[in-house]
Short mmCIF file of C-alpha atoms in Angstrom, two decimals:
data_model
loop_
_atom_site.label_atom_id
_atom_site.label_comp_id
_atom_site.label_asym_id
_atom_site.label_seq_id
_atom_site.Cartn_x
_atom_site.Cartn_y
_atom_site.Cartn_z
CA UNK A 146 -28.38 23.90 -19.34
CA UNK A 147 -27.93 21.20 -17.19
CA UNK A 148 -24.73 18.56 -16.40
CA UNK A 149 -25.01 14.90 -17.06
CA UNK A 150 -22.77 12.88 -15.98
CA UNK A 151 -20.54 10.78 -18.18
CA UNK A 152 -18.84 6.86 -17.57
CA UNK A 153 -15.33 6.96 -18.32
CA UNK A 154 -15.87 3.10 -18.85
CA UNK A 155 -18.60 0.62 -19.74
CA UNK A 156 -20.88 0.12 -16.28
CA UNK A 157 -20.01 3.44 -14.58
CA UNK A 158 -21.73 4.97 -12.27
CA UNK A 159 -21.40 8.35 -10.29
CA UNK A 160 -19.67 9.67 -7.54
CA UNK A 161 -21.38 10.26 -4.45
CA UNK A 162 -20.45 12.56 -1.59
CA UNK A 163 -21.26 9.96 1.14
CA UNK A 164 -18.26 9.19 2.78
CA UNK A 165 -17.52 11.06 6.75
CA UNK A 166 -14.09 11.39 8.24
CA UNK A 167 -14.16 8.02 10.44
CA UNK A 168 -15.53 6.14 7.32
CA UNK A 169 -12.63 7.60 5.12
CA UNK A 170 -10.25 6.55 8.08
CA UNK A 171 -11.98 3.13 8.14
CA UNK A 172 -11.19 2.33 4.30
CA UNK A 173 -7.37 3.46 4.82
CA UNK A 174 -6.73 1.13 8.19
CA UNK A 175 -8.51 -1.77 6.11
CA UNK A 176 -5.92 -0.84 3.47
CA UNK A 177 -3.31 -1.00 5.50
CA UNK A 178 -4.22 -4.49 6.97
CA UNK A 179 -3.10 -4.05 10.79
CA UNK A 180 -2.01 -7.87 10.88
CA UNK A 181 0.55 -7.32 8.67
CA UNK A 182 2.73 -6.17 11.64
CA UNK A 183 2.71 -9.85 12.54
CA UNK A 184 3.74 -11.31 9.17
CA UNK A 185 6.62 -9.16 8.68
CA UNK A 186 7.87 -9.38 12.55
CA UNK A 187 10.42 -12.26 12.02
CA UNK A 188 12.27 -10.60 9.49
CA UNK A 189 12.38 -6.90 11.05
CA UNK A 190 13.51 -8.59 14.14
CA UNK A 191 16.56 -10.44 12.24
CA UNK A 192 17.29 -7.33 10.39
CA UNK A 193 17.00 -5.21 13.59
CA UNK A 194 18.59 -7.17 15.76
CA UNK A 195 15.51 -7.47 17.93
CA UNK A 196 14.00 -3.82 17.79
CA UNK A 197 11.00 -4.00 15.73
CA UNK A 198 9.45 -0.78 17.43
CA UNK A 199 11.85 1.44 16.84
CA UNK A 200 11.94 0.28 13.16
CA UNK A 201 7.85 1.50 13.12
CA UNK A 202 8.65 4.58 15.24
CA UNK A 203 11.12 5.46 12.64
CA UNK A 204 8.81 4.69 10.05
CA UNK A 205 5.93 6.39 11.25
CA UNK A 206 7.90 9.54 12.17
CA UNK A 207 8.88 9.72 8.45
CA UNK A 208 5.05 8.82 6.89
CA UNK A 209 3.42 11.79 9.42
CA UNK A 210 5.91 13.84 7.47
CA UNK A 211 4.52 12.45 4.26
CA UNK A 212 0.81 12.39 5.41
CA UNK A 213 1.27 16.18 6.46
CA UNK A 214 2.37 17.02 2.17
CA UNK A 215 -0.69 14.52 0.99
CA UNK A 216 -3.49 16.84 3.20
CA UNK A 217 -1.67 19.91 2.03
CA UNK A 218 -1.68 18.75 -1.87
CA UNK A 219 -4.72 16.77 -1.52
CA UNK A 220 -6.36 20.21 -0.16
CA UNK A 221 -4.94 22.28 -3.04
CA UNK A 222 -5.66 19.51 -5.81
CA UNK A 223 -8.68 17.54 -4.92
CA UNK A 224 -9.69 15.30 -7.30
CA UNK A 225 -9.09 11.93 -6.43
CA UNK A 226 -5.86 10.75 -7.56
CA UNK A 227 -2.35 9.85 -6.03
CA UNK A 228 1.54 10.89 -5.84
CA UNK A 229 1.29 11.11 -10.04
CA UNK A 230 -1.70 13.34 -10.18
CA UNK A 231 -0.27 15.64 -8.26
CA UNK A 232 2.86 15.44 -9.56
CA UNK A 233 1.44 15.89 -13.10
CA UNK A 234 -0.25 18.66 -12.16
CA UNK A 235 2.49 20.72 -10.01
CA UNK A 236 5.09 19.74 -11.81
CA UNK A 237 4.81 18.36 -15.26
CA UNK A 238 2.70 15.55 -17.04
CA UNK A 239 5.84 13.53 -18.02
CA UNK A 240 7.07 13.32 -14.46
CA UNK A 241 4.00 12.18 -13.12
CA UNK A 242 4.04 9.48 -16.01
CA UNK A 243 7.45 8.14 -14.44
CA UNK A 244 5.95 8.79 -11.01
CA UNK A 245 2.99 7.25 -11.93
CA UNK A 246 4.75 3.93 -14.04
CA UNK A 247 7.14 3.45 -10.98
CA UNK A 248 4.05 2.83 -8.95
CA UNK A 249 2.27 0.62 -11.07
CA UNK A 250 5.19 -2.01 -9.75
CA UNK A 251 3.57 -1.25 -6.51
CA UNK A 252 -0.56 -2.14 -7.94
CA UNK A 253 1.31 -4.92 -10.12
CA UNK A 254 2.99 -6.80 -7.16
CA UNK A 255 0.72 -5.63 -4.19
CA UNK A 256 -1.74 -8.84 -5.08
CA UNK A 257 0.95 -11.21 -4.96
CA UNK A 258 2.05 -10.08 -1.81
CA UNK A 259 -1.81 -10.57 -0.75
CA UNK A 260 -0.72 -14.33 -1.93
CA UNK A 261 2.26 -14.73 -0.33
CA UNK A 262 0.70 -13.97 2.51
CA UNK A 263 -2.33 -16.65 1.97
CA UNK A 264 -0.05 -19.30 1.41
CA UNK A 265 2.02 -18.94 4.30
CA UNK A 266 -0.83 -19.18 6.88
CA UNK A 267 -2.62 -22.27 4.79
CA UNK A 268 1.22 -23.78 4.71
CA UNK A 269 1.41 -23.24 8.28
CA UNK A 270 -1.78 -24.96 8.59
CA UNK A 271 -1.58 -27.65 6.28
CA UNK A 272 2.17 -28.75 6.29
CA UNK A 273 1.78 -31.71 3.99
CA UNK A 274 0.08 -30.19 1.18
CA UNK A 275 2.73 -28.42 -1.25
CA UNK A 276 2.78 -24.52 -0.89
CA UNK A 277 2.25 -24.34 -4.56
CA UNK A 278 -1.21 -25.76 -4.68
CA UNK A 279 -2.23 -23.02 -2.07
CA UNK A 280 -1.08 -20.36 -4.72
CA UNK A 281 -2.54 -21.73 -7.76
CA UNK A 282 -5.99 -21.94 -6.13
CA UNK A 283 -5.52 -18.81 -4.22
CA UNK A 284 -4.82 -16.82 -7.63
CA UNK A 285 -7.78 -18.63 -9.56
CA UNK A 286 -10.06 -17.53 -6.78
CA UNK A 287 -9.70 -13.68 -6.57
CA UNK A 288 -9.06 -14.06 -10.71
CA UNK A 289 -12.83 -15.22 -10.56
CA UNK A 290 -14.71 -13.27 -8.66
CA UNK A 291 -12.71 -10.20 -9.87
CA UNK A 292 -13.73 -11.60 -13.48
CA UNK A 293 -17.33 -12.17 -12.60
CA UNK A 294 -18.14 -8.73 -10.82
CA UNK A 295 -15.30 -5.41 -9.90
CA UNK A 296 -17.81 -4.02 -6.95
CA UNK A 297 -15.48 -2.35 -4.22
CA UNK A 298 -14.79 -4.11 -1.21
CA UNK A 299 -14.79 -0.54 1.12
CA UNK A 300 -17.69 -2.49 3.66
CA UNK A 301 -16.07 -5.90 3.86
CA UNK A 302 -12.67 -4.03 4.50
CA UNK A 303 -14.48 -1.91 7.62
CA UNK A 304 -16.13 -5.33 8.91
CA UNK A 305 -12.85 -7.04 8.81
CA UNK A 306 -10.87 -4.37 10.13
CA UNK A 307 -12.95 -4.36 13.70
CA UNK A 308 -12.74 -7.88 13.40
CA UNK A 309 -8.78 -7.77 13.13
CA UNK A 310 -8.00 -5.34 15.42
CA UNK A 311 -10.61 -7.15 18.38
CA UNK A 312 -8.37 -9.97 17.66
CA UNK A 313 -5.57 -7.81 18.34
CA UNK A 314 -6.51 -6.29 21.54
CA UNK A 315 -7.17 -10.01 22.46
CA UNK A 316 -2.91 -10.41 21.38
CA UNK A 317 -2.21 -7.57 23.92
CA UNK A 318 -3.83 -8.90 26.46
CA UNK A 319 -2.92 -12.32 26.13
CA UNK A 320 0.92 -11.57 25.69
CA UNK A 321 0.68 -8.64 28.63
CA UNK A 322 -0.38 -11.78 30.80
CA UNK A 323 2.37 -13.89 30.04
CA UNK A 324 5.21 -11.50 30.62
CA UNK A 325 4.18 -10.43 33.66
CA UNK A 326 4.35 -14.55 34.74
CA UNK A 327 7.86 -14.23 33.61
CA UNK A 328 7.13 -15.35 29.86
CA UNK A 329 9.68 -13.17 27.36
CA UNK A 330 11.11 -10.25 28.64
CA UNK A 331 8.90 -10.97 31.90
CA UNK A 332 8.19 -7.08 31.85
CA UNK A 333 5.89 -4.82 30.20
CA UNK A 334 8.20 -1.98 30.49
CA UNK A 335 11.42 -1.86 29.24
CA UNK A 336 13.53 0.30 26.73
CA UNK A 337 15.39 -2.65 25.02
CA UNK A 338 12.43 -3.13 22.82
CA UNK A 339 13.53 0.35 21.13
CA UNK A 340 17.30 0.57 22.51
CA UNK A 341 20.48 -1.86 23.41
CA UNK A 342 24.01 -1.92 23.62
CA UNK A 343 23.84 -4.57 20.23
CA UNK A 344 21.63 -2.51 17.86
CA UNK A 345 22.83 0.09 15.13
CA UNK A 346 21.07 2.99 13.37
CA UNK A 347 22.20 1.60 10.31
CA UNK A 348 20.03 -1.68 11.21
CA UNK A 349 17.22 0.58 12.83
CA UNK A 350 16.87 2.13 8.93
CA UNK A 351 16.95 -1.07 7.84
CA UNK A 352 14.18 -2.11 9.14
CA UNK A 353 12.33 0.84 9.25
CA UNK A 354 12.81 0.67 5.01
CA UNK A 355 10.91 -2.81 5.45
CA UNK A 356 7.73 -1.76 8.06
CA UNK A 357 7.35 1.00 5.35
CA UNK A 358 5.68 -2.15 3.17
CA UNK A 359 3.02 -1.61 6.38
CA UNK A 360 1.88 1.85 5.55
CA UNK A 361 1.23 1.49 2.01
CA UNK A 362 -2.53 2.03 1.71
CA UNK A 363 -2.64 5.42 3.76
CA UNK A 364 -2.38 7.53 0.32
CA UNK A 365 -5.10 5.26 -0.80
CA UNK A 366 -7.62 7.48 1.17
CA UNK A 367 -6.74 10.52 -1.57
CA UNK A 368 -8.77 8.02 -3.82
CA UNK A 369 -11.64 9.18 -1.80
CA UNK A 370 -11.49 12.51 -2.20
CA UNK A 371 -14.47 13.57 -4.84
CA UNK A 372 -16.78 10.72 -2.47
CA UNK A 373 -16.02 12.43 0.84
CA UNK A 374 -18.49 14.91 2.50
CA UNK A 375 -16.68 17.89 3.04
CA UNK A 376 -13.30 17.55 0.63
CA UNK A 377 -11.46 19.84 3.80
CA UNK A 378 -11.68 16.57 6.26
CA UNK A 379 -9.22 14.87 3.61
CA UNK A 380 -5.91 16.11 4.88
CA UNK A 381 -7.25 15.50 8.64
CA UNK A 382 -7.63 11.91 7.31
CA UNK A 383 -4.90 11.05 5.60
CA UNK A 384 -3.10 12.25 9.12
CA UNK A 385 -5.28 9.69 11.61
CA UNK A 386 -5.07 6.74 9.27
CA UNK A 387 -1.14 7.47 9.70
CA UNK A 388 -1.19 8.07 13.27
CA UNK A 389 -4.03 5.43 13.87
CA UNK A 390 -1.92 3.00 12.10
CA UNK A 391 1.12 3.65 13.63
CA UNK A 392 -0.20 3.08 16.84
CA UNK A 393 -1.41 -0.09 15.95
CA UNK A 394 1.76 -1.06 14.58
CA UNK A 395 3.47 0.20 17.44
CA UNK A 396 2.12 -1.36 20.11
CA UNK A 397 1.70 -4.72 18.53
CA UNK A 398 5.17 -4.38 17.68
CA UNK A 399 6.29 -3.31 21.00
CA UNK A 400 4.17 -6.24 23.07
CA UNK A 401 6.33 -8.82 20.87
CA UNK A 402 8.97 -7.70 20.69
CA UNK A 403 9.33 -7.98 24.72
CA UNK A 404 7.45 -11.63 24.49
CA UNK A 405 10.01 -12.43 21.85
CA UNK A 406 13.33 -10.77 22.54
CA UNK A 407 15.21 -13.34 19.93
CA UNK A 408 14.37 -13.51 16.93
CA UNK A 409 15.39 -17.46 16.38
CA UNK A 410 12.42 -18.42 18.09
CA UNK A 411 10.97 -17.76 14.51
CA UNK A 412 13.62 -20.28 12.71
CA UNK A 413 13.89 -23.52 14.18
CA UNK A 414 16.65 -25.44 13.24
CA UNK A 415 17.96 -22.35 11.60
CA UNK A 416 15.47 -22.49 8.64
CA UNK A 417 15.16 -18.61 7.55
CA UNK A 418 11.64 -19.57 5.23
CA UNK A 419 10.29 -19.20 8.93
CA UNK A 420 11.37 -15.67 8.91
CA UNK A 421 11.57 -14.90 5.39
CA UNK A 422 7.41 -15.68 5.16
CA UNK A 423 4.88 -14.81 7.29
CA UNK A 424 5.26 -15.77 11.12
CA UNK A 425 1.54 -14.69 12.04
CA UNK A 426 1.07 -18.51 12.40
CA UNK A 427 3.72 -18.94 14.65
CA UNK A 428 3.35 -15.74 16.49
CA UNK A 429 -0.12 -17.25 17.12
CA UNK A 430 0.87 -20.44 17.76
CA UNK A 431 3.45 -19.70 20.51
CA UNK A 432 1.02 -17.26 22.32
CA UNK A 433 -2.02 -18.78 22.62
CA UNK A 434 -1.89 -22.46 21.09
CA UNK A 435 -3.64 -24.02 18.05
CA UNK A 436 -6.93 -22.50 19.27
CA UNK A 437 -5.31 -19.01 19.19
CA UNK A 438 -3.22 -19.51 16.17
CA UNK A 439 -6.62 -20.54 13.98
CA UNK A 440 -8.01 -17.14 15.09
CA UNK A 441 -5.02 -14.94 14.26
CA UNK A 442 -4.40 -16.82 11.14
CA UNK A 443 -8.45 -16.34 10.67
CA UNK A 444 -8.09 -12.31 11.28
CA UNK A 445 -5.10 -12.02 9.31
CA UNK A 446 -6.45 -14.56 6.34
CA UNK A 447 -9.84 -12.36 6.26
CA UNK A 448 -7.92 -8.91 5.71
CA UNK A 449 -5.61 -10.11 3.41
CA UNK A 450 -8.08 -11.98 1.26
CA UNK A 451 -9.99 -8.51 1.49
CA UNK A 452 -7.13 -6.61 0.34
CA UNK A 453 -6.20 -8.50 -2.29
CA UNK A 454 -9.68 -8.31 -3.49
CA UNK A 455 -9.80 -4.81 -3.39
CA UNK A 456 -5.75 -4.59 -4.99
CA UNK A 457 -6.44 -7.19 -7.88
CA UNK A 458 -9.32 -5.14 -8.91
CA UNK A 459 -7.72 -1.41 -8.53
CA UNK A 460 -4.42 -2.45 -10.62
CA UNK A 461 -6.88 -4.31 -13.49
CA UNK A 462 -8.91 -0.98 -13.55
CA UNK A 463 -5.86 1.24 -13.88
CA UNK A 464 -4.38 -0.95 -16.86
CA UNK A 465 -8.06 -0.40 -18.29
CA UNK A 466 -7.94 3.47 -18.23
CA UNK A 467 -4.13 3.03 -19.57
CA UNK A 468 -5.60 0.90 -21.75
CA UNK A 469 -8.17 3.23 -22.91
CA UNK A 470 -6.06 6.57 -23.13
CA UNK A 471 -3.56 4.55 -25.25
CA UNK A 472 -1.06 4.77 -22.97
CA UNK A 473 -0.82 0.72 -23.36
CA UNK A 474 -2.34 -1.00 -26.62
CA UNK A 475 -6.06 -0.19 -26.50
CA UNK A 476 -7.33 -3.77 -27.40
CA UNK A 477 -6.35 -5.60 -24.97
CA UNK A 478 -6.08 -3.70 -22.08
CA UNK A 479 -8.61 -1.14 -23.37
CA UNK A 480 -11.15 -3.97 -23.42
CA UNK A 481 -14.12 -4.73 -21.84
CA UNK A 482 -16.37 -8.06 -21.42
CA UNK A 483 -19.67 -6.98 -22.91
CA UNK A 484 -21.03 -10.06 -20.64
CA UNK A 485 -19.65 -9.07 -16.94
CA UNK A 486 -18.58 -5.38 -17.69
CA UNK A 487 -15.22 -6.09 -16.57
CA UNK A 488 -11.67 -5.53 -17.97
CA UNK A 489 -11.00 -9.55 -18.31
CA UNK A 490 -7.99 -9.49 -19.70
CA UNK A 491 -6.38 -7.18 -17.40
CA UNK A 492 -7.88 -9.45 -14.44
CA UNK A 493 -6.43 -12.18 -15.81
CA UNK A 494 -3.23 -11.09 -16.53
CA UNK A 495 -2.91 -9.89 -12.48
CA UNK A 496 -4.17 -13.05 -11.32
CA UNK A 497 -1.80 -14.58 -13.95
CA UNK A 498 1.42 -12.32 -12.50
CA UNK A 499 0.46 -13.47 -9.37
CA UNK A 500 1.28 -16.94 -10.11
CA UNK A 501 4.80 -16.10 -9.95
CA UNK A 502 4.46 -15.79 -5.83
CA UNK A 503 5.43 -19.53 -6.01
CA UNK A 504 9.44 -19.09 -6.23
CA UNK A 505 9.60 -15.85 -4.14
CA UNK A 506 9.43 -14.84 -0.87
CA UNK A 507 7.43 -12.17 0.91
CA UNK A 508 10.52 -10.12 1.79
CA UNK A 509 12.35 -9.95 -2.28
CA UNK A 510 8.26 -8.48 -3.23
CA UNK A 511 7.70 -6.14 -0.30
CA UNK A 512 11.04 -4.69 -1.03
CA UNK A 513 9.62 -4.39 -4.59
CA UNK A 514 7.01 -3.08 -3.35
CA UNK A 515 8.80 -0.50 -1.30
CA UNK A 516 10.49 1.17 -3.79
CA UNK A 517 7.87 2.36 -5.47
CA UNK A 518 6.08 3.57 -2.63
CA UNK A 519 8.97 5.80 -1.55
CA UNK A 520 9.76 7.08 -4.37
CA UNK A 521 5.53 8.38 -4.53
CA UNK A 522 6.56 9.30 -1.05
CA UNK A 523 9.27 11.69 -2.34
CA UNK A 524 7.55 13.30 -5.08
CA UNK A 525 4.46 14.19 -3.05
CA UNK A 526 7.06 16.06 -0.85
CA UNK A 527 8.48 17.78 -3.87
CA UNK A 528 4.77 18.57 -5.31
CA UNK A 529 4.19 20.39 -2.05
CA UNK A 530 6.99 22.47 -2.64
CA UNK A 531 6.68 23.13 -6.50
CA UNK A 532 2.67 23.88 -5.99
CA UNK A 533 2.44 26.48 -2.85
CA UNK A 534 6.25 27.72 -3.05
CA UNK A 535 7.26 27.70 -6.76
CA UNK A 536 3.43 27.94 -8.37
CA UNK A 537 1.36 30.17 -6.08
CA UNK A 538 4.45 32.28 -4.86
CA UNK A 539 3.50 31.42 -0.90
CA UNK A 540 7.52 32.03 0.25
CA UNK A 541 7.40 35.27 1.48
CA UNK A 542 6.30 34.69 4.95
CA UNK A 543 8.00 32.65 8.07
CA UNK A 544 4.79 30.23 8.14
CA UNK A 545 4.93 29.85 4.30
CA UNK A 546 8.26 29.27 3.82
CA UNK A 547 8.00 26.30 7.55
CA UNK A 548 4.50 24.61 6.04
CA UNK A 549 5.66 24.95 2.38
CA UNK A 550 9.28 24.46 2.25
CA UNK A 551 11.18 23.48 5.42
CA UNK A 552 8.27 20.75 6.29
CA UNK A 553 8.07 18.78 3.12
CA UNK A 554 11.83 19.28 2.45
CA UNK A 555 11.96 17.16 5.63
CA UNK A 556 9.45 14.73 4.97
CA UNK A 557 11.75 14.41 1.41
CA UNK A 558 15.49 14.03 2.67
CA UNK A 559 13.66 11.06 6.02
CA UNK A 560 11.82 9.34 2.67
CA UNK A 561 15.19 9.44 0.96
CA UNK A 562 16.79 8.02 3.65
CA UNK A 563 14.59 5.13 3.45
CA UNK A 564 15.20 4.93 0.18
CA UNK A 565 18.80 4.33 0.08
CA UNK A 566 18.59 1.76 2.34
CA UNK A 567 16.50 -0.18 0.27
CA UNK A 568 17.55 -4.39 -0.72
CA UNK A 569 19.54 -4.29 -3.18
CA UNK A 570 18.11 -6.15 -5.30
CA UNK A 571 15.07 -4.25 -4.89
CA UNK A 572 16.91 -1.46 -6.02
CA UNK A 573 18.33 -3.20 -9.18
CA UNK A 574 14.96 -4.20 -10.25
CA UNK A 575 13.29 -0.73 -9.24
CA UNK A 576 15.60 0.96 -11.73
CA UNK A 577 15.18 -1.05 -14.22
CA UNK A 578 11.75 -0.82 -14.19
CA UNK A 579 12.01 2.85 -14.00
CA UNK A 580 14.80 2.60 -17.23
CA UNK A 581 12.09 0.93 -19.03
CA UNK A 582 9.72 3.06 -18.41
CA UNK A 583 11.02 6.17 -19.60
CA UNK A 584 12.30 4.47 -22.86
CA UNK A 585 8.51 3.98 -22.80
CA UNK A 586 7.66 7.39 -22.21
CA UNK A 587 10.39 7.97 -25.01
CA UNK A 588 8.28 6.29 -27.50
CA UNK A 589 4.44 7.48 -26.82
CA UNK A 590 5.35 10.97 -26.62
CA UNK A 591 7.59 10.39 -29.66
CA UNK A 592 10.41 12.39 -28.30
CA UNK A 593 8.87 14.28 -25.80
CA UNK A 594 7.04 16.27 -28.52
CA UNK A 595 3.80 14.57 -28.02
CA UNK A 596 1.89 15.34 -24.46
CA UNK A 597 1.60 12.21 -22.28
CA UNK A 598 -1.96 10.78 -21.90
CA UNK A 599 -2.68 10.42 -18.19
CA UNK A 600 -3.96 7.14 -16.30
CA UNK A 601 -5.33 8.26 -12.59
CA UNK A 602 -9.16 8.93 -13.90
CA UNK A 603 -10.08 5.56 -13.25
CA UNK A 604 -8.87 3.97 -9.31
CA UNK A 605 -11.63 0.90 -8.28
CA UNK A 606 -11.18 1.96 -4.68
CA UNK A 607 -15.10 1.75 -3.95
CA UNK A 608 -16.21 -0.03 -7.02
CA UNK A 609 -17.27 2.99 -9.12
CA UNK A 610 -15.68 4.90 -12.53
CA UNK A 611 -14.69 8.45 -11.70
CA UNK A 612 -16.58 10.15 -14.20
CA UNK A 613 -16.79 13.31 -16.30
CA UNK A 614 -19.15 16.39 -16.42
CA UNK A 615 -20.11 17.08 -19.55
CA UNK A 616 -22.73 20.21 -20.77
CA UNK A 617 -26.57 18.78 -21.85
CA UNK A 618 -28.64 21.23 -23.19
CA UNK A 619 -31.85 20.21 -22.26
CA UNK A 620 -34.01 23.54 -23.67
#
C-alpha cells in the first residue's frame, strides 16, 4: 500500500521539504518588511516623546518571550499552522476558533495596511494627484494579479529583503555621517535615545504596543513548518527572525532617533497626517535629498507591494478553506474559478475591503491590527503551558516547571501588558469583533453541541495547498 497525496483545493500541489534555516529566516524578515520601522517612526516618536528605541527594545524583549513558546509548541505540534492550531489542539477546538476568528482581523486588515502604506509614499511623491486615486489603483492591481494567478511570493520577498536592508545600511551610514558634522543629536552615542528626564514608562508601553505592528510576520515562519528540512531548526528560526528583526529595528530606530530628536520635524505647520501616515518619504527626504528619498521610498514601495501580495493572497486562501469546511457559506467563499484556479470571490472581496484605506489612517488599522496579534501572542503562551505542563505532566522538575511554566507565564503577563495599552478604539472594535464572533461560534456549533470545523489547513505562504495523506492500494 502506498500514500498519494491529496489537494485540499482545486490546483494543489505537494509539500516539499526544501526549505534550510537561513531560507526559513529569509521568508519571516521579508514578512516583517524591515522599512516599516521608518513608516511608523513619526508616530512612536510623538507617542514616546522621542524614544523610539526603547519602544522596540521593549517590544522585542516581550516577542523573544513569545518566539521562545512558538519553537517550543511549534516543536511539540508541527504541522504548519499558527496561534489557533495550537491552541485547538492544546486546549480546545472552540478556543482556537475565537483565537483563530480574532486573527482573521489581522489577515483581513494586514492588506490595507500594505495600502496605506503605498499611498503615502506615491502622495509624498505626487502631491497634486488626490490620495484616493493612488488607493483605488493600488487595490485593483494586487486584486488582479491575485485573481489571475495565487503563486507565493517567498523569492521576490528574499530578493527584496537584501535589497531593503542594503538600502538600509546605506541610511546608517549616511545619518552616522551627518551627526558626527553636528547634524541631530551631533553624536552617535548617547542614552537619550532610550532615556530622559521627559519620558514615562507609561509612554514607553505606549509605543512599544504600536512597534508590535513591526513584528507581525515572525509567527508566519510556523507556516513553514511541514516545507522545512529538518522540522527541529523551526524553533531556532522563529528565534533569529525575532532577534534578526529586532536588531534591524533597533538600530534603524536608534540612528533616527539621534538624527531626529523632535518629533515635529515630521509635522510641519503642525499637520499630524505627516505623522499619522508614513514618514519614510520624509525620513528620506531630510537625509539624503530627492535622490535618496526616491530610493528609500523605492525599497520600502518594493517590500510593501511584496507583502501585500503575499497578505492579499494568504487571507483569500484562508476564507477559501473556511469556505470549504463550512465554517462561512460554502458558495461563495468555498468557490473556485474553474478558469484561473483561484478563490475569486474571496480576492475580490480583500481587494474590495481594502478600498476602505481611503478615510483611515495607518495608525487607527495597525492598532487593529495589533490586537489581534497580541491576543495570538497570549494564547501561544498559554498553549505552552496547557500542552507540556497540564497535557504531558512535564511539572515535576525545576527545568520543567522554568521552560514550561515560569517562561511562557512571562512571555503572557509582558504580551498582556501590551495589550492593555492598546488605542482605545482599537480595543472597542477588537471586542466587538471578538463579541461577534463567538455569537458566531454560537450558531455553527449550534450551542456548543456541534464540534467546530477548523480553518488553518490551507495558509498561501509559498503558493501551495497543504495537503492530505490518504491510503492507495495499489496491489
Amino acid at each position: 500500500m502506498a500514500l498519494k497525496t491529496k489537494p485540499l483545493a482545486q490546483g494543489g500541489g505537494t509539500l516539499r521539504r526544501n526549505l534550510g534555516l537561513w531560507a526559513i529566516v529569509g521568508l519571516g524578515l521579508g514578512y516583517m518588511t524591515p522599512t516599516v520601522v521608518f513608516d511608523t517612526f513619526g508616530m512612536v516618536a510623538r507617542d514616546t516623546n522621542n524614544v523610539v528605541p526603547a519602544a522596540y527594545l521593549v517590544a522585542l524583549v516581550v516577542m523573544v518571550f513569545t518566539a521562545i513558546s512558538y519553537g517550543k509548541i511549534a516543536g511539540a505540534i508541527p504541522s504548519a499552522g499558527s496561534a489557533y492550531t495550537y491552541v485547538r489542539e492544546s486546549i480546545h477546538p472552540n478556543l482556537g476558533f475565537m483565537v483563530g476568528w480574532t486573527s482573521l482581523i489581522d489577515y483581513v486588515l494586514l492588506p490595507m495596511v500594505n495600502c496605506l502604506i503605498i499611498k503615502s509614499y506615491l502622495e509624498a511623491m505626487f502631491p497634486d494627484i488626490p490620495a484616493w486615486i493612488w488607493v483605488v489603483l493600488y487595490c485593483i492591481l494586487v486584486t488582479s494579479i491575485i485573481y489571475m494567478t495565487m503563486r507565493g511570493t517567498s523569492n521576490l520577498n528574499v530578493i527584496l529583503l537584501i535589497f531593503s536592508i542594503i538600502v538600509m545600511v546605506v541610511f546608517v551610514v549616511l545619518v552616522v555621517a551627518q551627526l558626527m558634522r553636528g547634524d541631530g543629536a551631533a553624536t552617535i552615542l548617547s542614552v537619550g535615545a532610550f532615556l530622559h528626564d521627559d519620558v514615562t514608562f507609561t509612554a514607553v508601553l505606549t509605543g512599544a504596543t504600536i512597534v508590535c505592528f513591526s513584528f507581525i510576520g515572525f509567527d508566519a515562519v510556523t507556516m513553514y513548518a511541514e516545507e522545512a528540512k529538518d522540522p527541529k531548526v523551526m524553533p531556532k528560526a522563529i528565534l533569529l527572525t525575532v532577534l534578526i528583526g529586532g536588531g534591524i529595528f533597533l538600530v534603524s530606530s536608534y540612528v533616527s532617533q539621534l538624527r531626529f530628536p523632535d518629533w515635529n520635524e515630521f509635522a510641519p505647520g503642525g499637520d499630524m497626517q505627516f505623522v499619522e501616515d508614513s514618514t519614510l518619504p520624509i525620513i528620506g527626504d531630510l537625509v539624503g535629498g530627492n535622490v535618496f528619498m526616491a530610493v528609500l521610498t523605492a525599497a520600502g514601495f518594493c517590500a510593501t507591494l511584496a507583502s501585500g501580495l503575499a497578505s492579499h493572497a494568504s487571507v483569500s486562501r484562508m476564507l477559501l478553506v473556511m469556505g470549504r469546511n463550512n465554517v462561512l457559506p460554502q458558495k461563495a467563499f468555498g468557490y473556485i474559478n474553474p478558469r484561473t484556479h483561484t478563490p475569486t470571490f474571496n480576492i475580490v472581496l480583500v481587494g474590495a475591503i481594502s478600498l476602505l484605506a481611503i478615510p483611515f489612517t495607518l495608525e487607527l488599522i495597525a492598532a487593529w491590527i495589533n490586537y489581534g496579534a497580541l491576543i495570538a501572542f497570549t494564547f501561544v503562551n498559554i498553549s505552552v503551558i496547557a500542552w507540556f505542563a497540564i497535557r504531558k505532566g512535564r511539572r515535576k522538575t525545576p527545568a520543567d516547571i522554568f521552560n514550561f511554566i515560569v517562561m511562557p507565564t512571562i512571555g503572557m503577563l509582558l504580551t498582556g501588558l501590551l495589550w492593555v495599552n492598546l488605542h482605545q478604539d482599537a480595543l472597542i472594535g477588537g471586542l466587538t469583533w471578538t463579541a461577534i464572533g463567538f455569537v458566531y461560534l454560537l450558531v455553527i456549533t449550534r450551542g456548543f453541541r456541534r464540534k467546530v470545523a477548523a480553518f488553518d489547513e490551507n495558509q498561501a505562504v509559498t503558493g501551495f495547498n497543504k495537503v492530505v495523506k490518504v491510503p492507495v492500494d495499489e496491489s
